[in-house]
Amino acid sequence: TSNDKSWLTKYPAAYTPRNRVMGMILAFNYDHIDPLMLIMGQYQSMCEGGWYPTVVVFTTVEWSLQMKSYIKQKTYCQRINGSVPVIVDVHPQSIGFALGAEHRKFMGHEMNNHDVFIYHEDDIIFKHSHLVAYLAESKMLRLSLKDNSWSNYCIGFQRYRRLPRGAPHHANNYGEQDIYEQDLMEETPNFRPMCIENSPYLAVEGNIHQGMWVLTKEHVDILQEKCGFLNQSSPSREYMSSFSLFYTKKYHCSLMKILPGARLTTFVIHHYYQQRHVSWYPVFQSDENIRAGYHYYAQPKVKVDMPACWTSIVTSALAEQYPPLLSNVTAAR
């Protein structure tokens, strides 16, 4: 029922029996070893922070005993006096991009052994802080709704690439603008400000690709009944990591991808390698524009008709970013 809060006793939380996390990483080979090691460090951090993660690497490379020992040393967790369990699931190289679908089959045998499931490609840096933020925001969303419609939404993430500025690219050292213009939005989706039970969110429409997903076991169970989530399979990496959840069509789960209105920067995720094919819209500036009631990248600035639940965010942002402007508006009234 809508007033039933018994789910709270089963909700994933650190330092409880409901702290079991399965992280599933698509890593065709060793080509992305640098970001893969950063990711391993984040699962180590989860362990030190009261979670019990297990990592599964889907690959076409047979790891040697020495490589496994290397990873074991790198993921040692002081809290449990042991290393984060890492499973290497090896497939023939002929599998190609269909390797991206193998995690759903693997999950089918592990559903009762974990409380949170994370899937990402090996250059998408999912962090410990992302896990904490996702679970906190998902809980608040569910508590705010008077019915069971929470499962039709999914807190998502916005990818960005980092293109370093400053020396040696500039003759001089970094300036402030160089610092915050290094993190650039990868996709340019349509962010639509909306309210869910008087709480501000951004509905993400258009390009919803994020290269990863995170779901609680309960949500996966619901999606299995709704759209056969564990049975979905495609050689498209984009389908397995994003489209299967968010697209509204046959063989998709039709979830609405949303971001918390006041915390876009919390829900951006680093796509590790530099690439020329990115937008030129800095994450920080986009977040500043949205909170102040402007379109996130349009120049010159374009005001957006913000829903009522955004009023306090916009007022606070204008006070921070344009104090004379706010004073003039107040005086005019």
Short mmCIF file of C-alpha atoms in Angstrom, two decimals, residues 1-161:
data_model
loop_
_atom_site.label_atom_id
_atom_site.label_comp_id
_atom_site.label_asym_id
_atom_site.label_seq_id
_atom_site.Cartn_x
_atom_site.Cartn_y
_atom_site.Cartn_z
CA THR A 1 0.00 0.00 0.00
CA SER A 2 1.04 3.63 -0.37
CA ASN A 3 1.49 4.05 3.40
CA ASP A 4 3.45 0.84 3.86
CA LYS A 5 6.98 1.71 5.01
CA SER A 6 8.12 -1.85 5.69
CA TRP A 7 10.50 -1.56 2.71
CA LEU A 8 12.66 0.77 4.78
CA THR A 9 13.76 -2.16 6.94
CA LYS A 10 15.04 -3.88 3.81
CA TYR A 11 16.56 -0.87 2.09
CA PRO A 12 20.31 -1.14 1.33
CA ALA A 13 22.54 0.52 3.90
CA ALA A 14 26.20 0.42 4.90
CA TYR A 15 27.21 -1.45 8.07
CA THR A 16 24.06 -3.60 7.97
CA PRO A 17 23.27 -7.05 6.55
CA ARG A 18 21.82 -5.15 3.56
CA ASN A 19 25.22 -3.88 2.41
CA ARG A 20 25.93 -6.38 -0.37
CA VAL A 21 26.89 -4.69 -3.64
CA MET A 22 27.60 -6.41 -6.95
CA GLY A 23 29.62 -4.29 -9.36
CA MET A 24 29.68 -5.61 -12.93
CA ILE A 25 32.29 -4.17 -15.28
CA LEU A 26 32.53 -4.62 -19.05
CA ALA A 27 36.26 -4.82 -19.86
CA PHE A 28 37.02 -6.44 -23.23
CA ASN A 29 40.75 -6.52 -22.55
CA TYR A 30 43.49 -4.58 -20.76
CA ASP A 31 43.29 -1.52 -23.04
CA HIS A 32 41.40 0.47 -20.38
CA ILE A 33 43.50 -0.68 -17.42
CA ASP A 34 44.05 2.84 -16.04
CA PRO A 35 40.36 3.65 -15.48
CA LEU A 36 39.71 0.05 -14.47
CA MET A 37 42.19 0.42 -11.61
CA LEU A 38 40.53 3.69 -10.56
CA ILE A 39 37.21 1.83 -10.50
CA MET A 40 38.69 -0.97 -8.40
CA GLY A 41 39.81 1.69 -5.94
CA GLN A 42 36.23 2.91 -5.62
CA TYR A 43 34.97 -0.57 -4.75
CA GLN A 44 37.77 -0.79 -2.19
CA SER A 45 36.49 2.53 -0.78
CA MET A 46 32.95 1.13 -0.61
CA CYS A 47 34.29 -1.76 1.46
CA GLU A 48 36.09 0.57 3.87
CA GLY A 49 32.84 2.59 4.07
CA GLY A 50 30.73 -0.27 5.39
CA TRP A 51 29.63 -1.99 2.19
CA TYR A 52 30.43 -5.52 1.09
CA PRO A 53 31.14 -5.31 -2.65
CA THR A 54 31.81 -8.13 -5.08
CA VAL A 55 33.22 -7.16 -8.48
CA VAL A 56 32.63 -9.18 -11.64
CA VAL A 57 34.79 -8.35 -14.68
CA PHE A 58 33.38 -9.50 -18.03
CA THR A 59 36.32 -9.88 -20.38
CA THR A 60 37.86 -11.83 -23.26
CA VAL A 61 41.28 -12.05 -21.59
CA GLU A 62 42.28 -14.87 -19.26
CA TRP A 63 43.84 -13.23 -16.20
CA SER A 64 47.05 -14.83 -14.99
CA LEU A 65 47.57 -15.79 -11.35
CA GLN A 66 49.98 -12.86 -11.06
CA MET A 67 47.37 -10.42 -12.41
CA LYS A 68 44.79 -11.75 -9.97
CA SER A 69 47.31 -11.34 -7.14
CA TYR A 70 47.99 -7.77 -8.29
CA ILE A 71 44.28 -6.91 -8.16
CA LYS A 72 43.96 -8.64 -4.79
CA GLN A 73 46.70 -6.46 -3.32
CA LYS A 74 45.21 -3.31 -4.85
CA THR A 75 41.75 -3.98 -3.39
CA TYR A 76 42.77 -4.87 0.17
CA CYS A 77 40.13 -3.62 2.61
CA GLN A 78 41.32 -2.87 6.12
CA ARG A 79 37.81 -3.09 7.58
CA ILE A 80 37.37 -6.76 6.69
CA ASN A 81 41.07 -7.69 6.83
CA GLY A 82 40.83 -9.02 3.28
CA SER A 83 40.47 -8.07 -0.35
CA VAL A 84 37.34 -7.21 -2.27
CA PRO A 85 36.17 -10.39 -4.03
CA VAL A 86 36.83 -10.10 -7.78
CA ILE A 87 35.39 -12.63 -10.23
CA VAL A 88 36.81 -12.76 -13.76
CA ASP A 89 34.18 -14.01 -16.22
CA VAL A 90 36.05 -14.87 -19.42
CA HIS A 91 34.43 -15.25 -22.85
CA PRO A 92 35.83 -15.99 -26.34
CA GLN A 93 36.98 -12.94 -28.29
CA SER A 94 34.50 -13.91 -31.00
CA ILE A 95 31.66 -12.76 -28.73
CA GLY A 96 32.44 -9.16 -29.74
CA PHE A 97 30.11 -6.44 -28.46
CA ALA A 98 27.63 -9.11 -27.28
CA LEU A 99 29.87 -9.36 -24.22
CA GLY A 100 27.91 -6.37 -22.93
CA ALA A 101 24.82 -8.57 -22.47
CA GLU A 102 26.49 -11.25 -20.36
CA HIS A 103 26.00 -9.40 -17.08
CA ARG A 104 22.21 -9.90 -17.21
CA LYS A 105 22.65 -13.68 -17.42
CA PHE A 106 25.12 -13.58 -14.55
CA MET A 107 22.73 -11.49 -12.44
CA GLY A 108 20.01 -14.12 -12.80
CA HIS A 109 22.03 -16.48 -10.61
CA GLU A 110 22.98 -13.80 -8.07
CA MET A 111 19.73 -11.97 -7.36
CA ASN A 112 19.35 -13.28 -3.80
CA ASN A 113 22.99 -12.68 -2.90
CA HIS A 114 23.16 -8.88 -3.29
CA ASP A 115 21.19 -5.77 -2.35
CA VAL A 116 22.48 -3.34 -5.00
CA PHE A 117 23.57 -4.02 -8.58
CA ILE A 118 25.85 -1.71 -10.57
CA TYR A 119 26.81 -2.13 -14.21
CA HIS A 120 29.27 0.05 -16.07
CA GLU A 121 31.81 0.03 -18.83
CA ASP A 122 35.46 0.00 -17.78
CA ASP A 123 36.06 3.69 -18.49
CA ILE A 124 33.00 4.96 -16.61
CA ILE A 125 34.23 5.89 -13.14
CA PHE A 126 31.41 4.98 -10.78
CA LYS A 127 32.41 6.23 -7.33
CA HIS A 128 31.59 5.33 -3.74
CA SER A 129 29.96 8.75 -3.44
CA HIS A 130 27.72 7.92 -6.40
CA LEU A 131 26.41 4.86 -4.58
CA VAL A 132 25.66 6.85 -1.44
CA ALA A 133 23.98 9.67 -3.37
CA TYR A 134 21.92 7.33 -5.56
CA LEU A 135 20.53 5.39 -2.61
CA ALA A 136 19.81 8.54 -0.57
CA GLU A 137 17.99 10.27 -3.44
CA SER A 138 16.09 7.12 -4.43
CA LYS A 139 14.89 6.73 -0.85
CA MET A 140 13.73 10.36 -0.67
CA LEU A 141 11.92 10.00 -3.98
CA ARG A 142 10.06 6.93 -2.79
CA LEU A 143 9.15 8.49 0.55
CA SER A 144 7.74 11.54 -1.23
CA LEU A 145 5.31 9.59 -3.40
CA LYS A 146 1.83 8.66 -2.14
CA ASP A 147 1.60 5.62 -4.39
CA ASN A 148 3.87 2.95 -5.81
CA SER A 149 4.85 4.91 -8.90
CA TRP A 150 8.45 5.29 -7.65
CA SER A 151 9.49 2.28 -9.72
CA ASN A 152 8.65 4.17 -12.92
CA TYR A 153 11.52 6.58 -12.23
CA CYS A 154 15.25 6.05 -12.03
CA ILE A 155 17.86 8.43 -10.64
CA GLY A 156 20.36 8.67 -13.47
CA PHE A 157 23.77 10.13 -14.26
CA GLN A 158 25.16 12.59 -16.79
CA ARG A 159 28.46 11.67 -18.43
CA TYR A 160 31.30 14.15 -18.84
CA ARG A 161 34.78 14.12 -20.33
#
